[in-house]
CSV table of C-alpha atoms in Angstrom, one decimal:
chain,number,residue,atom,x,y,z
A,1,UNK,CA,34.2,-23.3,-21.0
A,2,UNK,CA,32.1,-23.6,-18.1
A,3,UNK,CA,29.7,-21.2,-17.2
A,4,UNK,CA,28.5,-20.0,-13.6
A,5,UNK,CA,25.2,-21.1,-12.3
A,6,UNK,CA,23.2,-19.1,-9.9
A,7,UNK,CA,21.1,-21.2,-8.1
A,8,UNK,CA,17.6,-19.4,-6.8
A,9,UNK,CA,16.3,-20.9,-3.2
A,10,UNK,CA,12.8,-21.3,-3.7
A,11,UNK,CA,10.4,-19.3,-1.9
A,12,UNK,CA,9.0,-20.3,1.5
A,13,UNK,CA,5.2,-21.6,1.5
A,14,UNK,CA,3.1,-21.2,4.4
A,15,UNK,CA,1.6,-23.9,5.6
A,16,UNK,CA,-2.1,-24.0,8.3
A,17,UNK,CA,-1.8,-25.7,11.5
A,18,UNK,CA,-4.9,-26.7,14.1
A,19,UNK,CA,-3.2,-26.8,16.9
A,20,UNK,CA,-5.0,-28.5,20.1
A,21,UNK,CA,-7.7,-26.8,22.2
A,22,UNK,CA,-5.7,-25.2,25.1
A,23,UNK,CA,-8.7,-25.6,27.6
A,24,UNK,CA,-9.3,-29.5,26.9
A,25,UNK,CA,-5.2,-30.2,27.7
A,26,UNK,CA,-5.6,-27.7,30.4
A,27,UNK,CA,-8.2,-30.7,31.9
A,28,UNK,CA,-5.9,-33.2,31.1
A,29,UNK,CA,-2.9,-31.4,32.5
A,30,UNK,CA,-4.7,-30.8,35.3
A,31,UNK,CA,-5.9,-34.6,36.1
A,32,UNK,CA,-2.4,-35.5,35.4
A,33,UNK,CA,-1.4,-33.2,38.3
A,34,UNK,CA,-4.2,-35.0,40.9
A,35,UNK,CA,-3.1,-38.2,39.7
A,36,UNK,CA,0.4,-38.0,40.8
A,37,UNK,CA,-0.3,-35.9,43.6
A,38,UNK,CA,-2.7,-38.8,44.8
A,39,UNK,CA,-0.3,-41.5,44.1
A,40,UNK,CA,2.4,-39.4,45.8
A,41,UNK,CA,-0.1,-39.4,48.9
A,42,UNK,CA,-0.9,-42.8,49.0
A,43,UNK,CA,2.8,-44.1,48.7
A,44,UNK,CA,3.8,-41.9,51.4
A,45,UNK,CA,0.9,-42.7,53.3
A,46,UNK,CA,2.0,-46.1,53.5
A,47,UNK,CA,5.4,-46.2,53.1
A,48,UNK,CA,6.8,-49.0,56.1
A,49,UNK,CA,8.9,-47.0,58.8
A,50,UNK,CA,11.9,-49.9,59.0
A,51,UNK,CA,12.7,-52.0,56.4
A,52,UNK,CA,12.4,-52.3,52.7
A,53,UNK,CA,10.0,-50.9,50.7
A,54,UNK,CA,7.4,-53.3,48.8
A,55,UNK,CA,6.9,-53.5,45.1
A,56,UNK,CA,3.5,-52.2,45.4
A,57,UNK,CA,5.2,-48.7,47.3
A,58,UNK,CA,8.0,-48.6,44.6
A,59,UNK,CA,5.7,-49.0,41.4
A,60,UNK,CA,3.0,-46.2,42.9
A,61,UNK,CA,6.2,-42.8,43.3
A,62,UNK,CA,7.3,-44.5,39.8
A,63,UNK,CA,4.1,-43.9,38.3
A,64,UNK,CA,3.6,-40.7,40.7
A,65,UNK,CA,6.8,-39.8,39.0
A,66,UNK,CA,5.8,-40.1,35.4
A,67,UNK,CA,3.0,-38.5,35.5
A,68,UNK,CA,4.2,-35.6,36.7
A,69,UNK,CA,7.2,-35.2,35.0
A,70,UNK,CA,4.6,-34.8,31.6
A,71,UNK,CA,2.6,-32.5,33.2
A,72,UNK,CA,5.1,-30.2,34.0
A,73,UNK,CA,6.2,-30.7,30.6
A,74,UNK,CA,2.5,-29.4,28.9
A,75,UNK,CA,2.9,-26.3,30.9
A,76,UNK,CA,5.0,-24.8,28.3
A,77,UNK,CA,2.8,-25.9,25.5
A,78,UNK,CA,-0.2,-23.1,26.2
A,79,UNK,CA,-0.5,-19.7,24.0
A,80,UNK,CA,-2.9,-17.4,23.5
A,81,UNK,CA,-4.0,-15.3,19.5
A,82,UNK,CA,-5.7,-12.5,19.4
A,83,UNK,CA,-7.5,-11.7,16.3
A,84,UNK,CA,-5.5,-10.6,13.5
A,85,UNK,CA,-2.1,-12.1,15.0
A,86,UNK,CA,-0.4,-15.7,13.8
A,87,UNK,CA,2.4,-18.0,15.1
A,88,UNK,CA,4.9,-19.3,13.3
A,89,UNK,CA,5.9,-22.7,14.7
A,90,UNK,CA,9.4,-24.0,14.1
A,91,UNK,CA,10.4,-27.4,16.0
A,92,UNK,CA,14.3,-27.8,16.2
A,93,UNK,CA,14.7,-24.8,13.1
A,94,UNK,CA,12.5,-26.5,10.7
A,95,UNK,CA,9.2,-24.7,10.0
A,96,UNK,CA,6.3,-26.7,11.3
A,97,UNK,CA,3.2,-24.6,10.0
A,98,UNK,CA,1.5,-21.0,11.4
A,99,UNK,CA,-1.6,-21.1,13.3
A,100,UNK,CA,-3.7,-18.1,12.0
A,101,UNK,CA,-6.8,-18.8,14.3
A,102,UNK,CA,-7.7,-16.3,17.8
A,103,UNK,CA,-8.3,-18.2,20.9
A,104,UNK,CA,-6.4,-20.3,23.2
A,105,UNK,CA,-4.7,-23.4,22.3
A,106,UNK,CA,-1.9,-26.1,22.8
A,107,UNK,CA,0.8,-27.0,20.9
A,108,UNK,CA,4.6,-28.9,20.7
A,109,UNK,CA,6.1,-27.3,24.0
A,110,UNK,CA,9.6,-27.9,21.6
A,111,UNK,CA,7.9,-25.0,19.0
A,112,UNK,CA,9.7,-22.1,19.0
A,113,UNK,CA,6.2,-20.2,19.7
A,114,UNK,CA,6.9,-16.8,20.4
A,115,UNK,CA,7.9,-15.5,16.4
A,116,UNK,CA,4.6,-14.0,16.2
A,117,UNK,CA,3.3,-12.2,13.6
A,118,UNK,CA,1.3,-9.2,12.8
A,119,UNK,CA,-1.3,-10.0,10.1
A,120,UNK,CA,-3.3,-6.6,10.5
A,121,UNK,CA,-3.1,-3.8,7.9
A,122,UNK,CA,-0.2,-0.9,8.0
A,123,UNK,CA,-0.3,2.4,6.5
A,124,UNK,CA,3.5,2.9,4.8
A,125,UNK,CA,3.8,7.2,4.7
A,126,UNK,CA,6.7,7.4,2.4
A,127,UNK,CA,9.2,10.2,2.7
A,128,UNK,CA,9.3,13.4,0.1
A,129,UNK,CA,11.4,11.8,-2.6
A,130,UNK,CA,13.0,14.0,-5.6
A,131,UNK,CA,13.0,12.2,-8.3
A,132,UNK,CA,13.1,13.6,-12.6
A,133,UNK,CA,10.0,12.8,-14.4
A,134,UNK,CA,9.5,11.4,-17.8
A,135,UNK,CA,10.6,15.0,-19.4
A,136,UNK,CA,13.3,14.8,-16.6
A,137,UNK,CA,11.8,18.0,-14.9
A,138,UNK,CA,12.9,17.7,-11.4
A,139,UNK,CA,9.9,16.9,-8.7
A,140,UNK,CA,8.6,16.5,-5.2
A,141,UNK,CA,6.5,12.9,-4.6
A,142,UNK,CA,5.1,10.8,-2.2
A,143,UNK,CA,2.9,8.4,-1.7
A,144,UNK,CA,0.5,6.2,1.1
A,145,UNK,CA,1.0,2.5,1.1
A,146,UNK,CA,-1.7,0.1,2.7
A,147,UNK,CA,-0.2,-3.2,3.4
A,148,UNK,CA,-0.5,-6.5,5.5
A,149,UNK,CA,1.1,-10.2,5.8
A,150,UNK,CA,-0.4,-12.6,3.6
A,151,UNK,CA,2.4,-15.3,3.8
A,152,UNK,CA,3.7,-15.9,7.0
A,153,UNK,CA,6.4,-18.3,5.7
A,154,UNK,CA,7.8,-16.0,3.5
A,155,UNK,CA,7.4,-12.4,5.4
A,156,UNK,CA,9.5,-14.5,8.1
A,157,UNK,CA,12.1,-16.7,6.3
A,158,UNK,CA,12.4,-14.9,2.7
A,159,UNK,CA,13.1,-11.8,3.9
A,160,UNK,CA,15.8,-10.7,7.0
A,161,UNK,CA,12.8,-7.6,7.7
A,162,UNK,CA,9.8,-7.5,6.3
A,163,UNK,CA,8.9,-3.8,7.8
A,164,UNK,CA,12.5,-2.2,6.2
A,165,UNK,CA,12.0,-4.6,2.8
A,166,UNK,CA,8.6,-2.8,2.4
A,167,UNK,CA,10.2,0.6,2.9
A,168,UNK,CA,12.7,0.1,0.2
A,169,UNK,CA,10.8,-1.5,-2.5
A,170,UNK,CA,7.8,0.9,-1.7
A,171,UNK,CA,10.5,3.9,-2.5
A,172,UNK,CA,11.7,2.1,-5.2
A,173,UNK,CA,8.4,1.4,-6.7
A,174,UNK,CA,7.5,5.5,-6.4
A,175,UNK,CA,10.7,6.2,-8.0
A,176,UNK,CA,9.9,4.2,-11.0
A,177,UNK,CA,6.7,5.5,-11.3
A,178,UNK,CA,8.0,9.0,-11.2
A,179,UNK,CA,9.9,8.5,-14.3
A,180,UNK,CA,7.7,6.6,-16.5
A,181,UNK,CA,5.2,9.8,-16.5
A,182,UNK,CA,5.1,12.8,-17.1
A,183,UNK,CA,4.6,16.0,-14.7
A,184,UNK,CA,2.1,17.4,-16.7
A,185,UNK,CA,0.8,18.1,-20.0
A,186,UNK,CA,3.4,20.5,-21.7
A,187,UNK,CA,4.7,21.5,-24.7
A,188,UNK,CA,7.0,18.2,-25.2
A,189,UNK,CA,3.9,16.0,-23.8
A,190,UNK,CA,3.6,13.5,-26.7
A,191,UNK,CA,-0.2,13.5,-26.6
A,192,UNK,CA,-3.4,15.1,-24.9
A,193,UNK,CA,-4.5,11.7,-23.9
A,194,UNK,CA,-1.2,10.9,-22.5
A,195,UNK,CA,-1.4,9.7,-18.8
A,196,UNK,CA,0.0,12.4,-16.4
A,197,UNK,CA,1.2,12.1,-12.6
A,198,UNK,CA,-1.2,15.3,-12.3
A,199,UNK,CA,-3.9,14.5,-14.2
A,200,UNK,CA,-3.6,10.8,-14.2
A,201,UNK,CA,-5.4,10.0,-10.6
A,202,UNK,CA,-7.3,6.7,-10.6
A,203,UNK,CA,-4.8,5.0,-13.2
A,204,UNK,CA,-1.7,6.3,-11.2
A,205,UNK,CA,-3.2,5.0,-7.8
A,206,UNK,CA,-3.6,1.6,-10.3
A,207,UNK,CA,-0.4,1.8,-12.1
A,208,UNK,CA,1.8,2.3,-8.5
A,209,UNK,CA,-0.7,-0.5,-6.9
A,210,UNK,CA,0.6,-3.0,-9.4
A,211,UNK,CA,4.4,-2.6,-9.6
A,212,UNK,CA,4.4,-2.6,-5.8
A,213,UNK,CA,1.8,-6.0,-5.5
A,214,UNK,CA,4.6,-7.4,-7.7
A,215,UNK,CA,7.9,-6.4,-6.0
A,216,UNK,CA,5.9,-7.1,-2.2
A,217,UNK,CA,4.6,-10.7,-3.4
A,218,UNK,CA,8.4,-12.0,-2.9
A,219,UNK,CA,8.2,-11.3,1.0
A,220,UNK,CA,4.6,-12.7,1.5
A,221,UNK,CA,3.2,-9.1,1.6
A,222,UNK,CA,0.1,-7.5,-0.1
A,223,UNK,CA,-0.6,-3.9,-0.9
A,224,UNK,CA,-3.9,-2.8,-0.4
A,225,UNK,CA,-4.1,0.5,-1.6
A,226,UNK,CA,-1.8,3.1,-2.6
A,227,UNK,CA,-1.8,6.9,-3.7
A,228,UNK,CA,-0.1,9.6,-3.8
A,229,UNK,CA,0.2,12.0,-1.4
A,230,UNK,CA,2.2,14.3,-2.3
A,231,UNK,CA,3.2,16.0,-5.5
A,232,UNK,CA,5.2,19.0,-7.0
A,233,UNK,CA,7.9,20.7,-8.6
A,234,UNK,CA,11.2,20.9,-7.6
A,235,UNK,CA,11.7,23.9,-5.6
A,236,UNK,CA,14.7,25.1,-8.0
A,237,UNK,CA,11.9,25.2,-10.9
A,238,UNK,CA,9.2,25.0,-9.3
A,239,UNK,CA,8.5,29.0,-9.7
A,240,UNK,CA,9.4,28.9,-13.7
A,241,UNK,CA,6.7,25.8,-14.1
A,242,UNK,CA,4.4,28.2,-12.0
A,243,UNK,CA,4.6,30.7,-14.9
A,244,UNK,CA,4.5,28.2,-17.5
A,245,UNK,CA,1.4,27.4,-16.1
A,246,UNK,CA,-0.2,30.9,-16.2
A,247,UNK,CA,0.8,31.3,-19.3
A,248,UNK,CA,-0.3,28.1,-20.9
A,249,UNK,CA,-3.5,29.1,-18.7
A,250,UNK,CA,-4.0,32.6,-20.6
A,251,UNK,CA,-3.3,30.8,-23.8
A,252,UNK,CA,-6.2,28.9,-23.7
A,253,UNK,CA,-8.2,31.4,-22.3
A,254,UNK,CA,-7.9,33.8,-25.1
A,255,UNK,CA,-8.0,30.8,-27.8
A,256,UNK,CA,-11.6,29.9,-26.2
A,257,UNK,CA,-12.6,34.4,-26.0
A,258,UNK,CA,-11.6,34.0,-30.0
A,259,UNK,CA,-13.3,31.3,-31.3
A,260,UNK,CA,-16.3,32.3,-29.6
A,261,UNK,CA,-15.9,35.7,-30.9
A,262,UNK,CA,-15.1,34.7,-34.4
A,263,UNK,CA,-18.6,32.7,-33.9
A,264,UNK,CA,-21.0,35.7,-32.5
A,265,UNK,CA,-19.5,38.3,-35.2
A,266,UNK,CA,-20.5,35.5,-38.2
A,267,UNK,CA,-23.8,35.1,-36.6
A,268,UNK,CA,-24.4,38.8,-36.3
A,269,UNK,CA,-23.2,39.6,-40.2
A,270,UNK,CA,-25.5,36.3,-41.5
A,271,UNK,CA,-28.9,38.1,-39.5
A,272,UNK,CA,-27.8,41.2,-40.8
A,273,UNK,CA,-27.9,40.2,-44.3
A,274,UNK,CA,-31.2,37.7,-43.7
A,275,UNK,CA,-33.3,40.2,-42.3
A,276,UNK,CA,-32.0,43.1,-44.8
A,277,UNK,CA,-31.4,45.5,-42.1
A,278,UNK,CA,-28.6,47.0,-43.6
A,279,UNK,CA,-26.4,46.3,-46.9
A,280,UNK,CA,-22.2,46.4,-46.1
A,281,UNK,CA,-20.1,46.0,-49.1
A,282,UNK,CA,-16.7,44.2,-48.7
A,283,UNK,CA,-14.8,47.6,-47.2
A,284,UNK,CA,-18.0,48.2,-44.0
A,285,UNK,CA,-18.1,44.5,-43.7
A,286,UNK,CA,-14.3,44.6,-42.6
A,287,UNK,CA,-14.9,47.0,-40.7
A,288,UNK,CA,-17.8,46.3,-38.5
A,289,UNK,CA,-16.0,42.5,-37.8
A,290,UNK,CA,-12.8,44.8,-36.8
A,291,UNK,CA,-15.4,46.6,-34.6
A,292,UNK,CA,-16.9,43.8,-33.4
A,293,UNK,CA,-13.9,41.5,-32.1
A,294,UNK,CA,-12.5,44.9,-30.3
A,295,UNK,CA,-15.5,44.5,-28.2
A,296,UNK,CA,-16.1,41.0,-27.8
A,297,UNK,CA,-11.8,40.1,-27.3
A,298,UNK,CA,-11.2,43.5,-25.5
A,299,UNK,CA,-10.3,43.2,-21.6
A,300,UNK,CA,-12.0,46.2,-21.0
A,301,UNK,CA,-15.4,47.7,-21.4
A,302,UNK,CA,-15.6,49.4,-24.9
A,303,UNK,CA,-16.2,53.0,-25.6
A,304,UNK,CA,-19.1,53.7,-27.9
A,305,UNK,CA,-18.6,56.5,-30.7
A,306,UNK,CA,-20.9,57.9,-32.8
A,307,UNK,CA,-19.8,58.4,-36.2
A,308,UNK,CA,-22.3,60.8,-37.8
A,309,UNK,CA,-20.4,60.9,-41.2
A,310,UNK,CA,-19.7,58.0,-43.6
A,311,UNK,CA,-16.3,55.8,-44.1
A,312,UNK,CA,-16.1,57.6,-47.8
A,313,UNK,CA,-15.5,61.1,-46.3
């Protein structure tokens, strides 16, 4: 049984090109102008009124004749770069090279010259996307996206638009990211250490730079930078999360207010005993640390009283 074969076109190479300085064929163009100008003169000059022409009359508007003809032709050959722009030359659809270099120049006057390209740097703001996270908690992200050309070839041949493939994959790329972390850290966060898309920052920016470098490199594009520039809960949950938060938030506060506590009430009961200021037996003992984290774990101020019996009557 035969199987189908897919057959993969290989990607396009760019290839450098030096093409001619435009001013020194500007000189030649130029000469090649006077010349047959000058032979045009001189044959007219001296062309006979009646009768045939000589060979010497005929041979001079021939060669008048071909050296104008090319230098009408170089007319069309002259272009101008400007820093941070290319050309991609194709002679008769078959790609010929890119000239990369600012300045003005010469080339093929058959070159399909004017498929130029941008090689500066774009900034990419994607739209808010809604995507479900690791935990599949609906959220808000987006992200900036620094890019340029790197390969000419391919940004123009591999790809039908570079500008909408980059929109796409960028999204894509965000999307995938979305899912592969967490929000937050929460209750079904598998770790502490676990890499967050809130708390992650410098290794998110990393992570997203890399997946997109990757899926960009097949239309001859580089990503420069990227971060994220946007971030939240879905709107639907985002208030829930919001008291998740506060409460997670006044968790941890109070866990910190009790340890601490716990800390200053055995440091007050060990210099009690070291300095002998005052003996307490298991039943005071309980109660002064009772006393004691009241005060110290309290949220407001504590009221003194002044016991002026004992805890046995």
């Amino acid at each position: 049984m035969n199987t189908p074969t897919t057959t993969t076109a290989a990607p396009s190479r760019e290839i450098l090109v030096e093409p001619k300085n435009g001013f020194a064929m500007l000189g030649l163009n130029f000469l090649l102008f006077l010349m047959s100008a000058g032979l045009f003169i001189g044959s007219a000059a001296t062309w006979p009124e009646r009768g045939r022409p000589d060979i010497l009359h005929v041979t001079m508007t021939i060669l008048a004749l071909l050296m104008f003809l090319p230098s009408v032709f170089l007319l069309g050959g002259y272009f101008t770069l400007q820093p941070n722009l290319a050309r991609v030359l194709i002679l008769f659809g078959a790609y010929k090279g890119t000239v990369r270099s600012s300045g003005f120049f010469w080339a093929n006057p058959f070159y399909t010259k004017f498929m130029r390209m941008s090689l500066r740097a774009y900034n990419l703001n994607s739209e808010k996307l809604k995507v479900n996270d690791k935990h599949g908690n609906p959220i808000e992200i987006a992200a900036v996206v620094v890019w340029r050309v790197a390969d000419t070839a391919q940004a123009k041949f591999d790809v039908a638009d570079v500008n909408r493939y980059v929109e796409i994959q960028c999204e894509s790329a965000i999307r995938h990211l979305a899912s592969s972390y967490a929000y937050d850290l929460g209750e079904t966060t598998d770790s502490k250490d676990e890499l967050t898309l809130r708390g992650g920052g410098e290794a998110i920016s990393a992570a997203l730079l890399g997946e997109l470098q990757i899926r960009l490199a097949k239309a001859g594009v580089a990503a420069d930078e990227a971060r994220i520039s946007h971030l939240a809960y879905a709107p639907e949950i985002a208030e829930a999360m919001l008291r998740r938060q506060q409460a997670q938030a006044v968790v941890s506060a109070r866990r910190i207010i009790v340890q601490n506590a716990v800390s200053m009430v055995e440091m007050a009961l060990t210099e009690l005993s070291a300095r002998k200021v005052v003996q307490l037996d298991d039943e005071r003992r309980a109660a002064m640390v009772s006393n004691l984290l009241v005060v110290l774990c309290g949220e407001s101020n504590a009221s003194p009283v002044i016991n002026t019996g004992t805890l046995y009557n």
